[in-house]
Amino acid sequence: MIEMSDEPWAGPQRPDPLAWIEIDLTAIGHNVERVVELVGPGVDVLAVVKDDAYGHGAVKVAQAALNHGATWLAVSSVSEGICLRRGGIQEPILVLGWTPCWQAGDAVRSDLVSTLFSADSAAALSQAARDLGRTARVHIKVDTGMGRLGLLPHEVLPFVRQVSRLPALQVDGIFTHLASAEDADLRYSRWQVARFEEVLSELHGEGLLPAHVHAANSAAILRLPEAHYNLVRLGLAMYGLDPSPHAPCPSDFRPALAFKCRVTQVRELPSGSYVGYGRTFCTQRPSRIAVLPVGYAHGFRRAPAHWGCVLVKGERAPIVGRVCMDLTMVDVTDVQGVQAGDVAVLIGAQGSDYITADEVA
């Protein structure tokens, strides 16, 4: 079990003795090592640890990834990058989101690599770097068909020409993001790669091609080797999660997260008893109902559909009634010997069964 960061977005500071998350850092390390093997020499692995490493704990996951072959990290914001620096991380960190002008100084001071797609941000980073006596490193974002952040392909060359002339600013990389590399049909992804290749060719022709080129997310790492270039962005697969049914992780990848709690009470209810808000469930037989100390405040989904079931003593127990803010009821009538204090598994393995994140999502 890990203790979460003290940054405000990172959740509780202390483990809850009744409901908790377990993170298997050895699984993360194993998954990273396998990707390093898969992409081969000449391709660096960037571990995506944005949003507190997808809820797994950014600093500890970053350390595990770096210890097992990753050489870069990526976050969503300058604030997240600063959190990693405060945690002792010294390796390159790419901010995938917007670096606003008013955070340019923080980005440069913390030696963060900013994603760049606007002249205003470029000017602010250049000025901040000059003021601090440093160099601002940036990666250019190209929108080849995601329709999100970035420059359209025809805008890239003139933009790179412009920002390359700014003092104390280094165009260190260029990247795009594939919108549907996890789909069964890869034609759109290959079309995006072709558009990206045209941009790279234009930059190469003028001697402006940056050192780092990347396009592959987890799905593309697994399915599109032509998108590997010399850097890949490892997100979902690092945590042992399949990008999609069409882009499964190799069979030896291991999920890193388990979500567990302890049974709070076991109730004996007669047939015809209502359970939970709104009387949405009524027992059809004498039933044993276990109360769990988790609810939608913990991210245990309430509606439109709930989790379905949990594991207790290695068997599936269906959720009954509505999920409450801090409590959930499950029917353990057919599970022998359940009592208060027993561990229930919401995501993860117990006995011979396993509830996956995909299943509950």
Short mmCIF file of C-alpha atoms in Angstrom, two decimals:
data_model
loop_
_atom_site.label_atom_id
_atom_site.label_comp_id
_atom_site.label_asym_id
_atom_site.label_seq_id
_atom_site.Cartn_x
_atom_site.Cartn_y
_atom_site.Cartn_z
CA MET A 1 0.00 0.00 0.00
CA ILE A 2 1.33 3.45 -0.90
CA GLU A 3 0.88 6.76 0.84
CA MET A 4 -0.42 9.35 -1.57
CA SER A 5 1.25 12.65 -2.42
CA ASP A 6 0.44 15.69 -0.31
CA GLU A 7 -0.47 17.76 -3.39
CA PRO A 8 -4.15 18.81 -3.38
CA TRP A 9 -5.11 16.76 -6.47
CA ALA A 10 -3.54 13.57 -5.19
CA GLY A 11 -6.21 12.39 -2.74
CA PRO A 12 -5.97 11.34 0.89
CA GLN A 13 -2.64 11.64 2.69
CA ARG A 14 -3.16 8.56 4.87
CA PRO A 15 -4.36 5.07 3.97
CA ASP A 16 -7.92 4.35 5.09
CA PRO A 17 -7.91 1.33 7.44
CA LEU A 18 -11.31 0.24 6.10
CA ALA A 19 -10.93 0.84 2.34
CA TRP A 20 -7.68 1.10 0.45
CA ILE A 21 -5.82 0.82 -2.82
CA GLU A 22 -2.84 -1.50 -3.22
CA ILE A 23 -0.27 -0.69 -5.93
CA ASP A 24 2.07 -3.43 -7.12
CA LEU A 25 5.18 -1.52 -8.13
CA THR A 26 6.89 -4.73 -9.24
CA ALA A 27 4.10 -5.19 -11.79
CA ILE A 28 4.71 -1.67 -13.11
CA GLY A 29 8.44 -2.37 -13.33
CA HIS A 30 7.82 -5.63 -15.16
CA ASN A 31 5.46 -3.99 -17.67
CA VAL A 32 7.97 -1.22 -18.37
CA GLU A 33 10.77 -3.73 -18.91
CA ARG A 34 8.63 -5.63 -21.39
CA VAL A 35 7.92 -2.47 -23.38
CA VAL A 36 11.62 -1.60 -23.41
CA GLU A 37 12.24 -5.06 -24.90
CA LEU A 38 9.36 -4.68 -27.35
CA VAL A 39 10.47 -1.35 -28.85
CA GLY A 40 14.12 -2.36 -28.92
CA PRO A 41 17.33 -0.31 -28.89
CA GLY A 42 17.23 3.21 -30.24
CA VAL A 43 13.73 3.89 -28.89
CA ASP A 44 13.34 5.50 -25.47
CA VAL A 45 10.32 4.89 -23.26
CA LEU A 46 8.42 7.80 -21.74
CA ALA A 47 6.24 6.77 -18.78
CA VAL A 48 2.99 8.73 -18.59
CA VAL A 49 2.31 9.56 -14.95
CA LYS A 50 -0.24 12.33 -15.42
CA ASP A 51 -3.11 12.77 -12.96
CA ASP A 52 -1.18 11.15 -10.09
CA ALA A 53 -0.12 8.30 -12.40
CA TYR A 54 -3.72 7.44 -13.31
CA GLY A 55 -4.44 7.33 -9.57
CA HIS A 56 -1.57 4.94 -8.80
CA GLY A 57 0.72 7.49 -7.06
CA ALA A 58 2.90 9.64 -9.31
CA VAL A 59 6.23 9.77 -7.47
CA LYS A 60 6.45 6.07 -6.61
CA VAL A 61 5.25 4.97 -10.06
CA ALA A 62 7.71 7.35 -11.71
CA GLN A 63 10.56 5.93 -9.64
CA ALA A 64 9.54 2.36 -10.48
CA ALA A 65 9.29 3.14 -14.20
CA LEU A 66 12.67 4.88 -14.28
CA ASN A 67 14.30 2.06 -12.33
CA HIS A 68 13.12 -0.44 -14.95
CA GLY A 69 14.12 1.27 -18.17
CA ALA A 70 11.99 4.36 -18.79
CA THR A 71 14.07 7.47 -19.46
CA TRP A 72 11.34 10.14 -19.70
CA LEU A 73 8.17 11.01 -17.79
CA ALA A 74 5.06 12.90 -18.85
CA VAL A 75 2.49 14.84 -16.83
CA SER A 76 -0.56 16.96 -17.62
CA SER A 77 0.47 20.24 -16.05
CA VAL A 78 3.32 22.30 -14.68
CA SER A 79 2.00 21.73 -11.16
CA GLU A 80 2.22 17.95 -11.62
CA GLY A 81 5.77 18.30 -12.91
CA ILE A 82 6.76 20.36 -9.88
CA CYS A 83 5.31 17.64 -7.65
CA LEU A 84 7.66 15.09 -9.25
CA ARG A 85 10.64 17.39 -8.85
CA ARG A 86 9.80 17.83 -5.17
CA GLY A 87 9.69 14.04 -4.95
CA GLY A 88 13.32 13.87 -6.07
CA ILE A 89 12.78 13.02 -9.75
CA GLN A 90 15.58 14.44 -11.89
CA GLU A 91 14.92 12.82 -15.30
CA PRO A 92 13.28 14.70 -18.21
CA ILE A 93 9.60 15.53 -17.64
CA LEU A 94 7.32 16.53 -20.52
CA VAL A 95 4.23 18.60 -19.72
CA LEU A 96 1.65 17.28 -22.18
CA GLY A 97 -0.89 20.03 -21.54
CA TRP A 98 -0.79 23.80 -21.83
CA THR A 99 1.95 25.78 -20.14
CA PRO A 100 0.32 29.20 -19.66
CA CYS A 101 2.46 32.30 -19.86
CA TRP A 102 2.19 32.95 -16.13
CA GLN A 103 3.70 29.53 -15.39
CA ALA A 104 6.60 29.87 -17.81
CA GLY A 105 9.00 30.78 -15.01
CA ASP A 106 7.91 27.80 -12.92
CA ALA A 107 8.36 25.48 -15.90
CA VAL A 108 11.86 26.72 -16.65
CA ARG A 109 12.89 26.88 -13.00
CA SER A 110 11.83 23.23 -12.55
CA ASP A 111 13.53 22.16 -15.80
CA LEU A 112 10.24 20.93 -17.32
CA VAL A 113 9.87 20.34 -21.05
CA SER A 114 6.81 22.25 -22.25
CA THR A 115 4.46 21.26 -25.04
CA LEU A 116 4.37 24.20 -27.43
CA PHE A 117 1.74 25.27 -29.96
CA SER A 118 1.40 29.03 -29.50
CA ALA A 119 3.66 32.00 -30.14
CA ASP A 120 2.66 33.66 -26.86
CA SER A 121 3.80 30.68 -24.81
CA ALA A 122 7.03 30.48 -26.80
CA ALA A 123 7.79 34.14 -26.09
CA ALA A 124 7.00 33.74 -22.39
CA LEU A 125 9.21 30.67 -22.07
CA SER A 126 12.04 32.41 -23.90
CA GLN A 127 11.81 35.47 -21.66
CA ALA A 128 11.63 33.35 -18.49
CA ALA A 129 14.66 31.34 -19.55
CA ARG A 130 16.67 34.50 -20.23
CA ASP A 131 15.67 35.97 -16.87
CA LEU A 132 16.74 32.77 -15.10
CA GLY A 133 19.89 32.22 -17.13
CA ARG A 134 18.61 28.86 -18.37
CA THR A 135 17.27 27.18 -21.50
CA ALA A 136 13.58 26.42 -22.01
CA ARG A 137 13.11 23.09 -23.77
CA VAL A 138 9.93 22.50 -25.75
CA HIS A 139 8.22 19.80 -27.82
CA ILE A 140 6.02 20.95 -30.70
CA LYS A 141 2.52 19.43 -30.72
CA VAL A 142 1.10 18.55 -34.15
CA ASP A 143 -2.62 17.90 -34.59
CA THR A 144 -2.73 15.26 -37.33
CA GLY A 145 -6.35 14.32 -36.72
CA MET A 146 -7.14 14.25 -32.99
CA GLY A 147 -8.80 17.68 -33.07
CA ARG A 148 -7.40 18.59 -29.68
CA LEU A 149 -4.29 20.63 -28.81
CA GLY A 150 -1.67 21.40 -31.39
CA LEU A 151 -0.79 22.94 -34.73
CA LEU A 152 -2.26 21.73 -38.00
CA PRO A 153 0.37 20.17 -40.28
CA HIS A 154 0.65 23.17 -42.62
CA GLU A 155 1.28 25.47 -39.63
CA VAL A 156 4.23 23.56 -38.22
CA LEU A 157 7.15 24.56 -40.45
CA PRO A 158 6.56 28.34 -40.26
CA PHE A 159 5.98 28.06 -36.51
CA VAL A 160 9.21 26.13 -35.94
CA ARG A 161 11.10 28.64 -38.09
CA GLN A 162 9.73 31.43 -35.90
CA VAL A 163 10.34 29.92 -32.47
CA SER A 164 13.75 28.52 -33.37
CA ARG A 165 14.99 32.11 -33.58
CA LEU A 166 13.97 32.90 -30.01
CA PRO A 167 16.85 33.15 -27.53
CA ALA A 168 17.18 30.61 -24.71
CA LEU A 169 14.51 28.36 -26.24
CA GLN A 170 15.37 24.91 -27.60
CA VAL A 171 12.99 22.91 -29.80
CA ASP A 172 13.91 19.51 -28.39
CA GLY A 173 11.07 17.40 -29.77
CA ILE A 174 7.96 17.09 -31.90
CA PHE A 175 4.98 14.80 -31.46
CA THR A 176 1.43 13.95 -32.40
CA HIS A 177 -1.30 11.88 -30.79
CA LEU A 178 -3.19 9.05 -32.49
CA ALA A 179 -6.95 9.26 -32.03
CA SER A 180 -7.90 5.63 -32.63
CA ALA A 181 -4.87 3.35 -32.43
CA GLU A 182 -6.93 1.08 -30.18
CA ASP A 183 -9.64 0.51 -32.85
CA ALA A 184 -9.93 -2.64 -34.92
CA ASP A 185 -9.38 -0.62 -38.12
CA LEU A 186 -5.96 1.06 -38.20
CA ARG A 187 -6.42 2.98 -41.44
CA TYR A 188 -7.09 6.31 -39.71
CA SER A 189 -4.04 5.89 -37.49
CA ARG A 190 -1.87 5.12 -40.49
CA TRP A 191 -3.27 8.20 -42.24
CA GLN A 192 -2.29 10.29 -39.21
CA VAL A 193 1.21 8.80 -39.27
CA ALA A 194 1.49 9.66 -42.97
CA ARG A 195 0.52 13.29 -42.27
CA PHE A 196 3.06 13.40 -39.47
CA GLU A 197 5.73 12.00 -41.78
CA GLU A 198 5.10 14.87 -44.21
CA VAL A 199 5.71 17.37 -41.43
CA LEU A 200 8.90 15.61 -40.37
CA SER A 201 10.14 15.58 -43.97
CA GLU A 202 9.56 19.34 -44.30
CA LEU A 203 11.45 20.04 -41.08
CA HIS A 204 14.29 17.70 -42.05
CA GLY A 205 14.62 19.48 -45.39
CA GLU A 206 15.35 22.75 -43.61
CA GLY A 207 17.55 21.27 -40.90
CA LEU A 208 14.91 21.91 -38.24
CA LEU A 209 13.98 18.35 -37.27
CA PRO A 210 14.15 18.10 -33.45
CA ALA A 211 16.06 15.41 -31.61
CA HIS A 212 13.02 13.61 -30.19
CA VAL A 213 10.10 12.41 -32.32
CA HIS A 214 7.12 10.57 -30.84
CA ALA A 215 3.61 9.50 -31.78
CA ALA A 216 2.88 6.12 -30.19
CA ASN A 217 0.64 5.74 -27.18
CA SER A 218 0.19 2.31 -25.55
CA ALA A 219 -2.04 0.97 -28.33
CA ALA A 220 0.38 2.10 -31.02
CA ILE A 221 3.34 0.70 -29.09
CA LEU A 222 1.63 -2.69 -29.27
CA ARG A 223 0.27 -2.47 -32.84
CA LEU A 224 2.02 0.19 -34.95
CA PRO A 225 5.80 -0.17 -34.95
CA GLU A 226 6.03 2.44 -37.73
CA ALA A 227 4.86 4.99 -35.13
CA HIS A 228 7.62 4.23 -32.61
CA TYR A 229 10.21 6.73 -33.96
CA ASN A 230 12.80 7.28 -31.20
CA LEU A 231 10.44 7.80 -28.24
CA VAL A 232 7.15 6.14 -27.21
CA ARG A 233 4.60 7.24 -24.61
CA LEU A 234 3.64 4.38 -22.30
CA GLY A 235 0.38 4.99 -20.45
CA LEU A 236 -2.36 2.41 -19.90
CA ALA A 237 -0.20 -0.62 -20.67
CA MET A 238 2.30 0.37 -17.98
CA TYR A 239 -0.45 -0.13 -15.41
CA GLY A 240 -1.34 -3.52 -16.91
CA LEU A 241 -4.53 -2.25 -18.56
CA ASP A 242 -5.50 -3.20 -22.13
CA PRO A 243 -5.98 -0.12 -24.35
CA SER A 244 -8.93 -1.99 -25.92
CA PRO A 245 -10.04 -5.51 -26.83
CA HIS A 246 -8.33 -4.94 -30.19
CA ALA A 247 -5.09 -3.82 -28.53
CA PRO A 248 -4.54 -6.19 -25.60
CA CYS A 249 -1.39 -6.17 -23.56
CA PRO A 250 0.88 -9.20 -23.92
CA SER A 251 -0.31 -12.05 -21.73
CA ASP A 252 2.45 -11.62 -19.15
CA PHE A 253 1.62 -7.98 -18.37
CA ARG A 254 0.27 -7.60 -14.85
CA PRO A 255 -2.35 -5.16 -13.51
CA ALA A 256 -0.84 -2.93 -10.86
CA LEU A 257 -3.89 -1.85 -8.88
CA ALA A 258 -6.17 -3.60 -6.41
CA PHE A 259 -9.08 -1.91 -4.58
CA LYS A 260 -10.13 -3.52 -1.30
CA CYS A 261 -12.11 -2.91 1.86
CA ARG A 262 -13.23 -4.67 5.02
CA VAL A 263 -16.77 -5.84 5.67
CA THR A 264 -18.34 -3.53 8.24
CA GLN A 265 -21.38 -5.56 9.26
CA VAL A 266 -23.30 -8.66 8.18
CA ARG A 267 -27.08 -8.43 8.57
CA GLU A 268 -29.69 -11.21 8.58
CA LEU A 269 -32.78 -9.85 6.80
CA PRO A 270 -36.09 -11.65 6.29
CA SER A 271 -37.71 -12.09 2.90
CA GLY A 272 -39.49 -8.92 1.79
CA SER A 273 -36.93 -6.52 3.28
CA TYR A 274 -35.93 -3.41 1.35
CA VAL A 275 -32.25 -2.50 1.06
CA GLY A 276 -30.92 1.01 0.40
CA TYR A 277 -32.25 4.36 -0.80
CA GLY A 278 -35.32 4.37 -2.96
CA ARG A 279 -36.25 0.76 -2.07
CA THR A 280 -34.82 -0.41 -5.39
CA PHE A 281 -34.03 -3.88 -4.01
CA CYS A 282 -36.20 -6.19 -1.98
CA THR A 283 -35.06 -9.57 -0.65
CA GLN A 284 -36.90 -12.51 -2.15
CA ARG A 285 -35.69 -14.92 0.53
CA PRO A 286 -34.10 -14.73 3.98
CA SER A 287 -30.80 -13.04 3.13
CA ARG A 288 -27.43 -12.21 4.58
CA ILE A 289 -26.45 -8.68 3.58
CA ALA A 290 -22.87 -7.48 4.08
CA VAL A 291 -22.23 -3.75 4.38
CA LEU A 292 -19.01 -2.39 2.82
CA PRO A 293 -17.40 0.94 3.84
CA VAL A 294 -17.11 2.28 0.28
CA GLY A 295 -19.40 4.37 -1.88
CA TYR A 296 -19.48 6.88 -4.68
CA ALA A 297 -17.32 9.25 -2.61
CA HIS A 298 -14.56 6.66 -3.07
CA GLY A 299 -15.14 6.41 -6.82
CA PHE A 300 -17.32 3.30 -6.42
CA ARG A 301 -19.79 4.07 -9.19
CA ARG A 302 -23.46 4.56 -8.28
CA ALA A 303 -25.24 5.14 -11.60
CA PRO A 304 -26.33 4.61 -14.32
CA ALA A 305 -24.89 1.17 -13.59
CA HIS A 306 -22.96 0.10 -10.53
CA TRP A 307 -19.97 -2.24 -10.20
CA GLY A 308 -22.12 -5.38 -10.37
CA CYS A 309 -20.41 -7.50 -7.75
CA VAL A 310 -17.40 -7.80 -5.47
CA LEU A 311 -15.31 -10.73 -4.28
CA VAL A 312 -15.73 -11.99 -0.73
CA LYS A 313 -13.94 -15.16 0.36
CA GLY A 314 -13.03 -15.71 -3.28
CA GLU A 315 -16.65 -15.73 -4.47
CA ARG A 316 -18.73 -13.12 -6.29
CA ALA A 317 -21.28 -11.31 -4.17
CA PRO A 318 -23.80 -9.11 -6.04
CA ILE A 319 -24.33 -5.48 -5.06
CA VAL A 320 -27.90 -4.88 -3.92
CA GLY A 321 -29.72 -1.58 -3.61
CA ARG A 322 -28.22 1.78 -4.48
CA VAL A 323 -24.61 2.55 -3.77
CA CYS A 324 -24.50 5.20 -1.03
CA MET A 325 -21.94 7.94 -0.54
CA ASP A 326 -19.84 5.89 1.91
CA LEU A 327 -21.55 2.50 2.12
CA THR A 328 -22.55 -0.31 -0.22
CA MET A 329 -24.53 -3.47 0.44
CA VAL A 330 -23.82 -6.87 -1.10
CA ASP A 331 -25.73 -10.14 -0.88
CA VAL A 332 -23.56 -12.86 0.72
CA THR A 333 -26.35 -15.35 1.31
CA ASP A 334 -24.59 -17.89 -0.91
CA VAL A 335 -21.10 -17.20 0.45
CA GLN A 336 -20.31 -19.19 3.54
CA GLY A 337 -18.90 -17.70 6.71
CA VAL A 338 -18.72 -14.00 5.86
CA GLN A 339 -18.24 -11.82 8.93
CA ALA A 340 -17.24 -8.28 9.86
CA GLY A 341 -13.56 -7.64 9.20
CA ASP A 342 -13.33 -9.93 6.16
CA VAL A 343 -11.60 -8.43 3.13
CA ALA A 344 -13.77 -7.68 0.09
CA VAL A 345 -12.08 -7.09 -3.27
CA LEU A 346 -13.58 -4.50 -5.61
CA ILE A 347 -10.78 -4.65 -8.20
CA GLY A 348 -8.20 -7.42 -8.13
CA ALA A 349 -7.84 -11.09 -7.33
CA GLN A 350 -9.19 -13.18 -4.50
CA GLY A 351 -9.13 -16.96 -4.55
CA SER A 352 -9.29 -18.12 -8.16
CA ASP A 353 -11.40 -15.19 -9.41
CA TYR A 354 -10.41 -11.71 -10.61
CA ILE A 355 -12.39 -8.51 -11.11
CA THR A 356 -10.62 -6.32 -13.66
CA ALA A 357 -10.78 -2.57 -14.10
CA ASP A 358 -12.11 -3.18 -17.62
CA GLU A 359 -14.96 -5.24 -16.24
CA VAL A 360 -16.13 -2.60 -13.79
CA ALA A 361 -15.64 0.21 -16.30
#
